[in-house]
Amino acid sequence: MLSWESLHSIAVGGVAAHVTELAAALARRGHQIHVFTRRASGQAGHDWTDDVHYHRCTYSPHGDFVDEVNNMCRSFVDHVFEVEDMVGRFDIIHAHDWLTANAMIWIKQGRKQKCLFTIHSTEYARCGNAFPMGRSERIRHQERAGTYWADRVIAVSQATKDEITWMYEVPQWKTSVVYNGVSPERFDQPTDPGIDKRRYHIGPLDPTILFCGRLSWQKGPDILVEAIPPILRQHPSSRFVFAGDGDMRDALESRVHQLGVAHAVRFPGYRNGDELVRLYKLAEVVCMPSRNEPFGIVVLEAWSASKPVIASQNGGPAEYVRHEVNGLKIYPNPDSVVWGVGRMFSDLDQARWMGRNGRQAVQERFTWDTITEQMLAIYQGLCPVAAILPHPAGESIRPILPELPRATSRVRVVGESLPASVGEEGTHGPRISVQARLLFKGADLKGEADDALTACKSSLARSGLDPQRHGHTLTIRGDWETVLAALNCCSQYTRQARVHHEQQPDIEIAVVPEEALTNDLVSAAH
């Protein structure tokens, strides 16, 4: 997967949660998933988290945002090719949004992979249903190119599919709709809404409306701001929380002062994790007055917290919000927002009933396991023979290890045997971590063996790992498939360096206990 953001690198918006949750759900089904994303300061180049490989890529900054994104795409391509050279060819390249479109295109042009392109939001939608020139035009060109080069395109709603059909002439047969998902159990933690409201200087009984998302024209926070004065006239104790950040924030804060309603409004900024969960759970209603909403993951998060929603009919929410059953549908204008909030506050018992119905809808239709099944059907249509790599049982190590040329006689399994990954019913068990140690015992490391060990270390480093060499030993730790690929890589370099038979390394493979796991794929030998 190629993504500008993830929850384990740099998170910006809803794409981060989508990519992270989808990757983890695919890994639970036995697929080996690699996510290529940006690298923040202080982060490792590679982590193995939730059984997913995260390759964090660095690139040169640029004064122009689109040019900087293209630098990121070039870095993604380099890292994908390096990792492929080590672990083998990827079955599918799955790119997310225009930000990674060029990386997908260049990979397809270079190595002919099957490619999938998910559009989470169009540039037209982000600009509030408009076609500005300049940078926005360049982004639209890259968006269009992504839809052309991809073997299949995924839209997060029928509304988004309709947009790319008429804007970019994408054939109907080429595009599928797969909604976003959510992990509702994340919202099951106990909270005290009264205490949480106090943290924002809101009274425990003050009815609270939450806006959650980017403070941008597309999302319509200004529409809610203009609705605040008439809402306060009807419900004077109402309070409004705008959780998010964006280019409209300063203007919105100035506007609430002009309207004389600043006492009722809170701007806590961007929130995520447990704090975001508490914000959802302290609110009585979640309002989303978007001018264009490609999908509306905020709706799923609100429902996961058993909160009713007031959602614009413009976009994805119109497809799955049931009016007066799990929320209210409104038009993106202040009068309609006033009507929706008044309708909710006039009968809070019914509002809570709508919230409970929303939670049920999430559990039935929008869990990540459900969404992943739909995604897998598309993957399998592109690549019917994609491999699911099981974890080897102890007795199956010997048949696999002969893939390591000239080293099989020196391989031994130490400690407990490697457990099977497939149970009697064929379901995949938990991933295991193994450790392989390459020991050049008695070898003259100033000669050919030294060259081979140095080459192994450099190759693994180029693949996004962090190898460390200690004397005659290189220790590789991670999931079985990657460790096996790394061993094969090292074996190739020993052959290329013409290491004599007696200088071939001994290889020890052991299961790493759960409590000993780290995020380092290659760690120092002890």
Short mmCIF file of C-alpha atoms in Angstrom, two decimals:
data_model
loop_
_atom_site.label_atom_id
_atom_site.label_comp_id
_atom_site.label_asym_id
_atom_site.label_seq_id
_atom_site.Cartn_x
_atom_site.Cartn_y
_atom_site.Cartn_z
CA MET A 1 0.00 0.00 0.00
CA LEU A 2 1.11 3.52 -0.79
CA SER A 3 -0.22 6.24 1.49
CA TRP A 4 0.73 9.78 2.39
CA GLU A 5 -0.43 9.07 5.95
CA SER A 6 -1.05 6.33 8.51
CA LEU A 7 -1.65 6.08 12.24
CA HIS A 8 1.87 4.64 12.62
CA SER A 9 3.71 7.38 10.73
CA ILE A 10 2.15 10.80 10.15
CA ALA A 11 -1.63 11.13 10.60
CA VAL A 12 -3.52 13.98 8.93
CA GLY A 13 -7.09 12.84 8.29
CA GLY A 14 -9.37 9.90 7.69
CA VAL A 15 -7.07 8.21 5.16
CA ALA A 16 -4.65 7.42 8.01
CA ALA A 17 -7.25 5.36 9.87
CA HIS A 18 -8.49 3.72 6.66
CA VAL A 19 -5.05 2.54 5.54
CA THR A 20 -3.98 1.41 9.02
CA GLU A 21 -7.15 -0.53 9.83
CA LEU A 22 -7.42 -2.10 6.36
CA ALA A 23 -3.79 -3.22 6.44
CA ALA A 24 -4.18 -4.77 9.89
CA ALA A 25 -7.39 -6.57 8.88
CA LEU A 26 -5.71 -7.99 5.76
CA ALA A 27 -2.77 -9.17 7.86
CA ARG A 28 -5.15 -10.96 10.24
CA ARG A 29 -6.28 -12.99 7.23
CA GLY A 30 -2.76 -14.19 6.56
CA HIS A 31 -1.66 -11.71 3.88
CA GLN A 32 1.75 -10.08 4.03
CA ILE A 33 1.17 -6.33 3.86
CA HIS A 34 3.74 -3.59 3.35
CA VAL A 35 2.75 0.06 3.78
CA PHE A 36 5.00 2.73 2.27
CA THR A 37 4.42 6.11 3.86
CA ARG A 38 6.15 9.26 5.07
CA ARG A 39 8.68 9.34 7.88
CA ALA A 40 8.45 11.82 10.74
CA SER A 41 11.42 13.04 12.71
CA GLY A 42 12.59 10.46 15.21
CA GLN A 43 10.73 7.54 13.61
CA ALA A 44 12.42 4.34 12.51
CA GLY A 45 12.68 3.57 8.82
CA HIS A 46 10.88 0.27 9.33
CA ASP A 47 8.48 -1.15 11.92
CA TRP A 48 6.46 -4.34 12.08
CA THR A 49 3.24 -3.26 13.79
CA ASP A 50 -0.04 -5.21 13.95
CA ASP A 51 1.65 -7.75 11.64
CA VAL A 52 2.08 -5.04 8.98
CA HIS A 53 5.39 -3.77 7.64
CA TYR A 54 5.62 0.02 7.73
CA HIS A 55 8.35 1.46 5.50
CA ARG A 56 8.76 5.14 6.33
CA CYS A 57 10.37 7.01 3.47
CA THR A 58 12.32 10.25 3.47
CA TYR A 59 12.51 12.65 0.52
CA SER A 60 13.65 16.15 -0.35
CA PRO A 61 11.32 19.03 0.57
CA HIS A 62 10.21 21.51 -2.06
CA GLY A 63 8.64 24.96 -1.98
CA ASP A 64 5.82 23.80 -4.24
CA PHE A 65 3.53 21.25 -2.56
CA VAL A 66 2.82 19.22 -5.70
CA ASP A 67 6.53 18.99 -6.52
CA GLU A 68 7.23 17.88 -2.95
CA VAL A 69 4.56 15.18 -3.24
CA ASN A 70 6.25 13.97 -6.43
CA ASN A 71 9.56 13.78 -4.57
CA MET A 72 7.74 11.62 -2.01
CA CYS A 73 6.42 9.41 -4.83
CA ARG A 74 9.94 8.90 -6.21
CA SER A 75 11.10 7.84 -2.77
CA PHE A 76 8.17 5.41 -2.51
CA VAL A 77 9.13 3.86 -5.86
CA ASP A 78 12.76 3.42 -4.81
CA HIS A 79 11.75 1.78 -1.53
CA VAL A 80 9.18 -0.49 -3.17
CA PHE A 81 11.77 -1.75 -5.66
CA GLU A 82 14.35 -2.31 -2.91
CA VAL A 83 11.90 -4.28 -0.78
CA GLU A 84 10.67 -6.27 -3.78
CA ASP A 85 14.23 -7.21 -4.61
CA MET A 86 14.48 -8.70 -1.11
CA VAL A 87 11.06 -10.24 -0.37
CA GLY A 88 9.82 -10.90 -3.90
CA ARG A 89 7.31 -9.33 -6.26
CA PHE A 90 4.19 -7.78 -4.72
CA ASP A 91 0.91 -9.19 -6.00
CA ILE A 92 -0.90 -5.83 -5.93
CA ILE A 93 0.09 -2.19 -5.54
CA HIS A 94 -2.73 -0.30 -3.79
CA ALA A 95 -2.40 3.50 -3.87
CA HIS A 96 -4.52 5.93 -1.87
CA ASP A 97 -5.56 9.34 -3.23
CA TRP A 98 -3.81 11.61 -5.74
CA LEU A 99 -0.84 12.01 -3.39
CA THR A 100 0.45 8.55 -4.32
CA ALA A 101 -0.92 8.33 -7.87
CA ASN A 102 2.41 9.01 -9.57
CA ALA A 103 4.21 6.43 -7.41
CA MET A 104 1.65 3.83 -8.48
CA ILE A 105 1.98 4.85 -12.13
CA TRP A 106 5.80 4.71 -12.10
CA ILE A 107 5.79 1.31 -10.39
CA LYS A 108 3.32 -0.02 -12.95
CA GLN A 109 5.36 1.36 -15.83
CA GLY A 110 8.56 -0.10 -14.39
CA ARG A 111 7.42 -3.56 -13.26
CA LYS A 112 3.93 -4.12 -14.71
CA GLN A 113 2.18 -4.86 -11.41
CA LYS A 114 -1.56 -4.97 -11.00
CA CYS A 115 -2.58 -1.64 -9.48
CA LEU A 116 -5.53 -0.47 -7.45
CA PHE A 117 -6.33 3.20 -6.81
CA THR A 118 -8.64 4.32 -4.00
CA ILE A 119 -10.06 7.84 -4.25
CA HIS A 120 -11.09 9.04 -0.82
CA SER A 121 -11.93 12.55 -2.02
CA THR A 122 -11.62 14.39 -5.31
CA GLU A 123 -9.88 17.73 -5.69
CA TYR A 124 -13.21 19.07 -6.97
CA ALA A 125 -14.82 18.09 -3.67
CA ARG A 126 -11.98 19.46 -1.54
CA CYS A 127 -12.38 22.80 -3.32
CA GLY A 128 -16.07 22.99 -2.45
CA ASN A 129 -17.41 21.76 -5.82
CA ALA A 130 -15.22 24.07 -7.89
CA PHE A 131 -12.40 23.86 -10.45
CA PRO A 132 -9.69 26.37 -9.45
CA MET A 133 -6.64 26.68 -11.68
CA GLY A 134 -2.98 26.63 -10.66
CA ARG A 135 -1.98 23.98 -8.12
CA SER A 136 -5.49 22.55 -8.01
CA GLU A 137 -5.41 21.92 -11.75
CA ARG A 138 -2.12 20.01 -11.40
CA ILE A 139 -3.66 17.86 -8.68
CA ARG A 140 -6.66 17.08 -10.89
CA HIS A 141 -4.30 16.00 -13.68
CA GLN A 142 -2.56 13.56 -11.32
CA GLU A 143 -5.91 12.31 -10.08
CA ARG A 144 -7.06 11.67 -13.64
CA ALA A 145 -3.80 9.91 -14.51
CA GLY A 146 -4.23 7.63 -11.49
CA THR A 147 -7.69 6.57 -12.62
CA TYR A 148 -6.36 5.91 -16.14
CA TRP A 149 -3.33 3.80 -15.19
CA ALA A 150 -4.95 1.80 -12.38
CA ASP A 151 -6.37 -1.61 -13.25
CA ARG A 152 -9.26 -0.95 -10.88
CA VAL A 153 -10.49 2.18 -9.07
CA ILE A 154 -12.23 2.20 -5.72
CA ALA A 155 -14.49 5.07 -4.65
CA VAL A 156 -15.53 5.44 -1.02
CA SER A 157 -19.14 6.22 -1.96
CA GLN A 158 -21.48 6.18 -4.93
CA ALA A 159 -21.34 9.98 -4.90
CA THR A 160 -17.55 9.87 -5.33
CA LYS A 161 -17.90 7.26 -8.07
CA ASP A 162 -20.34 9.52 -9.89
CA GLU A 163 -17.89 12.43 -9.64
CA ILE A 164 -14.95 10.58 -11.16
CA THR A 165 -17.20 9.10 -13.84
CA TRP A 166 -18.26 12.48 -15.22
CA MET A 167 -15.00 14.34 -14.47
CA TYR A 168 -12.45 11.76 -15.58
CA GLU A 169 -14.53 9.49 -17.84
CA VAL A 170 -13.70 6.43 -15.73
CA PRO A 171 -15.68 3.44 -17.09
CA GLN A 172 -18.36 2.02 -14.83
CA TRP A 173 -16.87 -1.49 -15.05
CA LYS A 174 -13.54 -0.22 -13.74
CA THR A 175 -14.86 1.38 -10.54
CA SER A 176 -16.19 -0.26 -7.39
CA VAL A 177 -17.69 1.35 -4.31
CA VAL A 178 -16.27 0.23 -0.96
CA TYR A 179 -17.30 2.25 2.06
CA ASN A 180 -15.04 3.22 4.91
CA GLY A 181 -14.99 1.21 8.10
CA VAL A 182 -14.54 1.79 11.79
CA SER A 183 -13.51 -0.13 14.91
CA PRO A 184 -16.54 0.41 17.17
CA GLU A 185 -14.93 -1.34 20.14
CA ARG A 186 -12.51 1.58 20.37
CA PHE A 187 -15.45 3.67 21.64
CA ASP A 188 -16.47 1.22 24.36
CA GLN A 189 -14.12 2.61 26.98
CA PRO A 190 -15.89 4.03 30.03
CA THR A 191 -15.98 7.82 30.26
CA ASP A 192 -17.64 10.44 32.42
CA PRO A 193 -19.23 13.05 30.11
CA GLY A 194 -19.74 15.49 32.96
CA ILE A 195 -16.06 15.47 33.90
CA ASP A 196 -15.01 15.62 30.26
CA LYS A 197 -17.30 18.60 29.61
CA ARG A 198 -15.79 20.40 32.58
CA ARG A 199 -12.36 20.12 30.93
CA TYR A 200 -13.75 22.30 28.13
CA HIS A 201 -15.53 24.65 30.53
CA ILE A 202 -18.93 23.25 29.61
CA GLY A 203 -21.60 22.59 32.22
CA PRO A 204 -22.51 18.91 32.77
CA LEU A 205 -26.11 19.47 31.61
CA ASP A 206 -25.34 21.85 28.73
CA PRO A 207 -26.47 20.24 25.44
CA THR A 208 -23.38 20.03 23.25
CA ILE A 209 -23.01 19.91 19.47
CA LEU A 210 -19.75 18.49 18.12
CA PHE A 211 -18.22 19.34 14.75
CA CYS A 212 -15.29 17.02 13.98
CA GLY A 213 -13.10 17.39 10.91
CA ARG A 214 -10.97 19.77 8.89
CA LEU A 215 -11.92 23.42 9.26
CA SER A 216 -12.18 23.89 5.51
CA TRP A 217 -14.76 25.16 3.02
CA GLN A 218 -15.59 21.61 1.94
CA LYS A 219 -16.62 20.56 5.45
CA GLY A 220 -18.83 23.60 6.08
CA PRO A 221 -17.84 24.64 9.64
CA ASP A 222 -18.80 28.21 8.74
CA ILE A 223 -22.35 27.00 8.06
CA LEU A 224 -22.60 25.72 11.63
CA VAL A 225 -21.09 28.96 12.98
CA GLU A 226 -23.76 31.04 11.23
CA ALA A 227 -26.45 28.79 12.77
CA ILE A 228 -25.22 29.33 16.35
CA PRO A 229 -27.08 32.61 17.17
CA PRO A 230 -30.58 31.29 16.33
CA ILE A 231 -29.82 27.98 18.07
CA LEU A 232 -28.80 29.87 21.23
CA ARG A 233 -32.03 31.86 21.11
CA GLN A 234 -33.96 28.57 21.28
CA HIS A 235 -31.52 26.72 23.58
CA PRO A 236 -29.42 29.27 25.49
CA SER A 237 -27.30 26.69 27.32
CA SER A 238 -26.13 24.99 24.10
CA ARG A 239 -22.40 24.66 23.55
CA PHE A 240 -20.45 24.02 20.33
CA VAL A 241 -17.12 22.20 20.01
CA PHE A 242 -15.12 22.39 16.76
CA ALA A 243 -12.56 19.55 16.96
CA GLY A 244 -10.17 19.99 14.08
CA ASP A 245 -7.82 22.35 12.36
CA GLY A 246 -7.54 23.92 8.94
CA ASP A 247 -7.22 27.06 6.87
CA MET A 248 -10.54 28.50 8.08
CA ARG A 249 -9.80 28.37 11.79
CA ASP A 250 -8.71 31.99 12.27
CA ALA A 251 -11.68 33.29 10.27
CA LEU A 252 -14.10 31.11 12.26
CA GLU A 253 -12.74 32.30 15.59
CA SER A 254 -13.07 35.92 14.45
CA ARG A 255 -16.60 35.30 13.23
CA VAL A 256 -17.89 33.85 16.52
CA HIS A 257 -16.63 37.00 18.26
CA GLN A 258 -18.37 39.20 15.68
CA LEU A 259 -21.60 37.29 16.28
CA GLY A 260 -21.23 37.62 20.05
CA VAL A 261 -21.35 33.85 20.63
CA ALA A 262 -17.71 33.15 21.55
CA HIS A 263 -18.78 32.18 25.10
CA ALA A 264 -20.62 29.16 23.67
CA VAL A 265 -17.91 27.94 21.28
CA ARG A 266 -14.76 25.88 21.86
CA PHE A 267 -11.90 25.33 19.40
CA PRO A 268 -9.73 22.59 20.95
CA GLY A 269 -7.89 21.92 17.67
CA TYR A 270 -7.06 18.55 16.15
CA ARG A 271 -7.76 15.62 18.47
CA ASN A 272 -7.29 11.89 18.10
CA GLY A 273 -7.02 8.72 20.16
CA ASP A 274 -8.74 8.53 23.53
CA GLU A 275 -9.31 12.28 23.67
CA LEU A 276 -11.31 12.15 20.44
CA VAL A 277 -13.38 9.28 21.84
CA ARG A 278 -14.19 11.36 24.93
CA LEU A 279 -15.25 14.28 22.72
CA TYR A 280 -17.71 12.10 20.84
CA LYS A 281 -19.11 10.67 24.06
CA LEU A 282 -19.61 14.03 25.77
CA ALA A 283 -21.68 15.38 22.87
CA GLU A 284 -25.43 15.04 22.52
CA VAL A 285 -25.32 15.48 18.73
CA VAL A 286 -22.64 15.37 16.02
CA CYS A 287 -23.19 17.83 13.17
CA MET A 288 -21.63 17.51 9.71
CA PRO A 289 -22.93 20.32 7.40
CA SER A 290 -20.51 19.52 4.54
CA ARG A 291 -20.80 21.16 1.15
CA ASN A 292 -19.31 17.98 -0.29
CA GLU A 293 -18.68 14.86 1.79
CA PRO A 294 -17.10 11.96 -0.14
CA PHE A 295 -17.90 9.46 2.58
CA GLY A 296 -18.13 10.88 6.09
CA ILE A 297 -16.16 8.69 8.50
CA VAL A 298 -17.25 11.10 11.23
CA VAL A 299 -20.71 9.55 10.95
CA LEU A 300 -19.31 6.08 11.71
CA GLU A 301 -17.31 7.41 14.66
CA ALA A 302 -20.35 9.20 16.06
CA TRP A 303 -22.45 6.05 15.69
CA SER A 304 -19.73 3.98 17.34
CA ALA A 305 -20.14 6.27 20.35
CA SER A 306 -23.96 5.81 20.08
CA LYS A 307 -24.48 9.45 19.08
CA PRO A 308 -27.03 10.68 16.52
CA VAL A 309 -25.83 12.65 13.53
CA ILE A 310 -27.03 15.66 11.61
CA ALA A 311 -25.51 15.15 8.17
CA SER A 312 -25.64 17.03 4.89
CA GLN A 313 -27.32 15.30 1.98
CA ASN A 314 -24.39 16.29 -0.25
CA GLY A 315 -22.31 13.16 -0.70
CA GLY A 316 -21.78 9.80 0.93
CA PRO A 317 -23.87 10.16 4.13
CA ALA A 318 -27.04 10.52 2.05
CA GLU A 319 -26.48 6.91 0.96
CA TYR A 320 -26.47 5.30 4.40
CA VAL A 321 -27.92 7.74 6.96
CA ARG A 322 -31.58 6.87 7.49
CA HIS A 323 -33.55 10.04 8.16
CA GLU A 324 -35.14 10.09 11.64
CA VAL A 325 -33.90 6.52 12.27
CA ASN A 326 -30.16 6.94 12.97
CA GLY A 327 -29.84 10.64 12.23
CA LEU A 328 -31.23 13.62 10.35
CA LYS A 329 -30.45 14.70 6.81
CA ILE A 330 -30.10 18.43 6.22
CA TYR A 331 -29.12 20.85 3.48
CA PRO A 332 -25.77 22.66 3.81
CA ASN A 333 -27.18 25.99 4.93
CA PRO A 334 -27.61 27.60 8.37
CA ASP A 335 -31.43 27.44 8.41
CA SER A 336 -31.37 23.69 7.84
CA VAL A 337 -28.77 23.24 10.59
CA VAL A 338 -30.97 25.24 12.99
CA TRP A 339 -33.91 23.00 12.14
CA GLY A 340 -31.84 19.82 12.66
CA VAL A 341 -30.42 20.86 16.03
CA GLY A 342 -33.84 22.06 17.22
CA ARG A 343 -35.37 18.74 16.15
CA MET A 344 -32.78 16.79 18.15
CA PHE A 345 -32.96 18.95 21.25
CA SER A 346 -36.75 18.91 21.29
CA ASP A 347 -36.69 15.18 22.09
CA LEU A 348 -33.37 13.99 23.50
CA ASP A 349 -34.79 10.53 24.22
CA GLN A 350 -35.48 10.03 20.53
CA ALA A 351 -32.05 11.46 19.72
CA ARG A 352 -30.43 8.84 21.96
CA TRP A 353 -32.57 6.16 20.25
CA MET A 354 -31.18 7.32 16.89
CA GLY A 355 -27.67 7.04 18.30
CA ARG A 356 -28.26 3.45 19.40
CA ASN A 357 -29.60 2.63 15.93
CA GLY A 358 -26.42 4.10 14.48
CA ARG A 359 -24.30 1.84 16.65
CA GLN A 360 -26.26 -1.16 15.37
CA ALA A 361 -25.72 -0.04 11.77
CA VAL A 362 -21.97 0.15 12.37
CA GLN A 363 -21.83 -3.35 13.80
CA GLU A 364 -23.85 -4.79 10.93
CA ARG A 365 -22.28 -3.00 7.95
CA PHE A 366 -19.17 -0.98 8.74
CA THR A 367 -16.72 -3.01 10.80
CA TRP A 368 -13.30 -3.41 9.25
CA ASP A 369 -13.77 -7.16 8.95
CA THR A 370 -16.82 -6.55 6.76
CA ILE A 371 -15.11 -3.88 4.66
CA THR A 372 -12.01 -6.04 4.26
CA GLU A 373 -14.06 -8.90 2.84
CA GLN A 374 -15.33 -6.55 0.14
CA MET A 375 -11.80 -5.33 -0.57
CA LEU A 376 -10.46 -8.88 -0.77
CA ALA A 377 -13.04 -9.72 -3.43
CA ILE A 378 -11.60 -6.92 -5.57
CA TYR A 379 -8.02 -8.01 -4.86
CA GLN A 380 -8.83 -11.57 -5.86
CA GLY A 381 -10.46 -10.36 -9.07
CA LEU A 382 -7.18 -8.63 -9.95
CA CYS A 383 -4.92 -11.43 -8.74
CA PRO A 384 -6.77 -14.76 -8.40
CA VAL A 385 -3.67 -16.68 -7.29
CA ALA A 386 -2.35 -14.25 -4.67
CA ALA A 387 -0.46 -16.18 -2.04
CA ILE A 388 -1.41 -16.31 1.62
CA LEU A 389 1.81 -17.13 3.40
CA PRO A 390 1.29 -19.42 6.39
CA HIS A 391 3.68 -19.51 9.29
CA PRO A 392 5.74 -22.67 9.07
CA ALA A 393 5.23 -25.51 11.51
CA GLY A 394 8.33 -26.95 13.10
CA GLU A 395 8.20 -30.02 10.89
CA SER A 396 7.92 -27.86 7.75
CA ILE A 397 11.09 -25.88 8.32
CA ARG A 398 13.30 -28.37 6.50
CA PRO A 399 11.28 -28.34 3.25
CA ILE A 400 11.36 -24.54 3.18
CA LEU A 401 14.96 -23.94 4.15
CA PRO A 402 16.53 -25.58 1.07
CA GLU A 403 15.65 -22.31 -0.64
CA LEU A 404 18.81 -21.07 1.08
CA PRO A 405 21.50 -22.28 -1.32
CA ARG A 406 24.61 -23.95 0.08
CA ALA A 407 23.59 -23.16 3.65
CA THR A 408 21.13 -25.93 4.45
CA SER A 409 23.65 -28.16 6.14
CA ARG A 410 24.41 -25.39 8.63
CA VAL A 411 20.83 -24.51 9.60
CA ARG A 412 19.47 -25.56 12.97
CA VAL A 413 16.34 -24.71 14.94
CA VAL A 414 16.97 -23.77 18.56
CA GLY A 415 14.52 -23.55 21.43
CA GLU A 416 10.84 -24.25 20.83
CA SER A 417 9.71 -25.35 17.39
CA LEU A 418 7.88 -22.93 15.15
CA PRO A 419 4.11 -23.34 15.60
CA ALA A 420 1.71 -23.93 12.75
CA SER A 421 -0.27 -20.96 11.57
CA VAL A 422 -3.25 -22.82 10.16
CA GLY A 423 -5.56 -24.64 12.53
CA GLU A 424 -7.84 -27.56 11.87
CA GLU A 425 -10.49 -25.30 10.37
CA GLY A 426 -8.00 -23.48 8.16
CA THR A 427 -8.07 -20.17 9.99
CA HIS A 428 -4.85 -18.28 10.43
CA GLY A 429 -3.45 -18.07 13.91
CA PRO A 430 -1.44 -15.19 15.35
CA ARG A 431 1.75 -14.16 13.64
CA ILE A 432 4.98 -15.24 15.25
CA SER A 433 8.33 -13.53 15.38
CA VAL A 434 11.49 -15.47 14.69
CA GLN A 435 15.15 -14.67 14.98
CA ALA A 436 17.90 -15.84 12.65
CA ARG A 437 21.57 -15.43 13.49
CA LEU A 438 24.27 -15.65 10.85
CA LEU A 439 27.57 -16.63 12.47
CA PHE A 440 30.79 -16.67 10.45
CA LYS A 441 32.72 -18.87 12.87
CA GLY A 442 36.45 -18.84 12.39
CA ALA A 443 36.19 -17.04 9.08
CA ASP A 444 38.74 -14.52 7.94
CA LEU A 445 36.43 -11.49 7.93
CA LYS A 446 39.07 -9.37 6.28
CA GLY A 447 38.48 -11.25 3.07
CA GLU A 448 35.56 -12.44 1.02
CA ALA A 449 33.29 -13.24 3.98
CA ASP A 450 33.72 -9.71 5.25
CA ASP A 451 32.64 -8.37 1.85
CA ALA A 452 29.59 -10.62 1.92
CA LEU A 453 28.55 -9.55 5.42
CA THR A 454 29.00 -5.89 4.55
CA ALA A 455 26.92 -6.35 1.38
CA CYS A 456 24.14 -8.11 3.36
CA LYS A 457 24.01 -5.27 5.87
CA SER A 458 23.88 -2.61 3.15
CA SER A 459 21.18 -4.41 1.17
CA LEU A 460 18.92 -4.79 4.19
CA ALA A 461 19.44 -1.12 5.04
CA ARG A 462 18.37 -0.07 1.54
CA SER A 463 15.19 -2.08 2.02
CA GLY A 464 14.18 0.22 4.89
CA LEU A 465 15.57 -1.91 7.71
CA ASP A 466 18.10 -1.03 10.39
CA PRO A 467 20.68 -3.82 10.36
CA GLN A 468 23.49 -3.83 12.91
CA ARG A 469 26.58 -5.94 12.63
CA HIS A 470 28.49 -7.15 15.67
CA GLY A 471 31.76 -8.78 14.78
CA HIS A 472 31.13 -12.09 13.04
CA THR A 473 27.37 -12.07 13.69
CA LEU A 474 24.33 -10.59 11.96
CA THR A 475 21.01 -11.08 13.74
CA ILE A 476 17.71 -10.79 11.89
CA ARG A 477 14.43 -10.59 13.78
CA GLY A 478 10.88 -10.28 12.42
CA ASP A 479 8.03 -12.25 10.92
CA TRP A 480 8.92 -15.55 9.27
CA GLU A 481 8.39 -14.47 5.66
CA THR A 482 10.64 -11.43 5.95
CA VAL A 483 13.35 -13.26 7.86
CA LEU A 484 13.36 -15.98 5.22
CA ALA A 485 13.62 -13.35 2.47
CA ALA A 486 16.48 -11.63 4.30
CA LEU A 487 18.32 -14.95 4.65
CA ASN A 488 17.90 -15.59 0.94
CA CYS A 489 19.25 -12.10 0.25
CA CYS A 490 22.29 -12.78 2.43
CA SER A 491 22.83 -16.13 0.74
CA GLN A 492 22.92 -14.44 -2.66
CA TYR A 493 25.61 -12.04 -1.49
CA THR A 494 27.76 -14.83 -0.06
CA ARG A 495 27.60 -16.53 -3.46
CA GLN A 496 28.43 -13.31 -5.29
CA ALA A 497 31.40 -12.75 -2.97
CA ARG A 498 32.62 -16.30 -3.73
CA VAL A 499 32.78 -17.20 -0.07
CA HIS A 500 34.42 -20.61 0.30
CA HIS A 501 32.30 -23.49 1.54
CA GLU A 502 34.08 -23.59 4.91
CA GLN A 503 33.34 -19.90 5.41
CA GLN A 504 29.57 -20.24 4.92
CA PRO A 505 27.78 -18.97 8.05
CA ASP A 506 25.96 -21.14 10.53
CA ILE A 507 22.31 -20.12 10.76
CA GLU A 508 20.33 -20.46 13.97
CA ILE A 509 16.56 -19.91 13.90
CA ALA A 510 14.49 -19.49 17.05
CA VAL A 511 11.04 -18.29 18.03
CA VAL A 512 11.20 -14.93 19.78
CA PRO A 513 8.99 -14.85 22.90
CA GLU A 514 6.05 -12.45 22.80
CA GLU A 515 7.45 -10.33 25.63
CA ALA A 516 10.75 -9.94 23.77
CA LEU A 517 9.29 -8.44 20.62
CA THR A 518 10.59 -5.11 19.38
CA ASN A 519 9.81 -3.08 16.33
CA ASP A 520 13.31 -3.59 14.95
CA LEU A 521 13.40 -6.11 12.15
CA VAL A 522 17.14 -6.45 12.41
CA SER A 523 18.49 -6.07 15.93
CA ALA A 524 21.88 -6.40 17.51
CA ALA A 525 23.06 -9.87 18.42
CA HIS A 526 23.56 -10.61 22.10
#
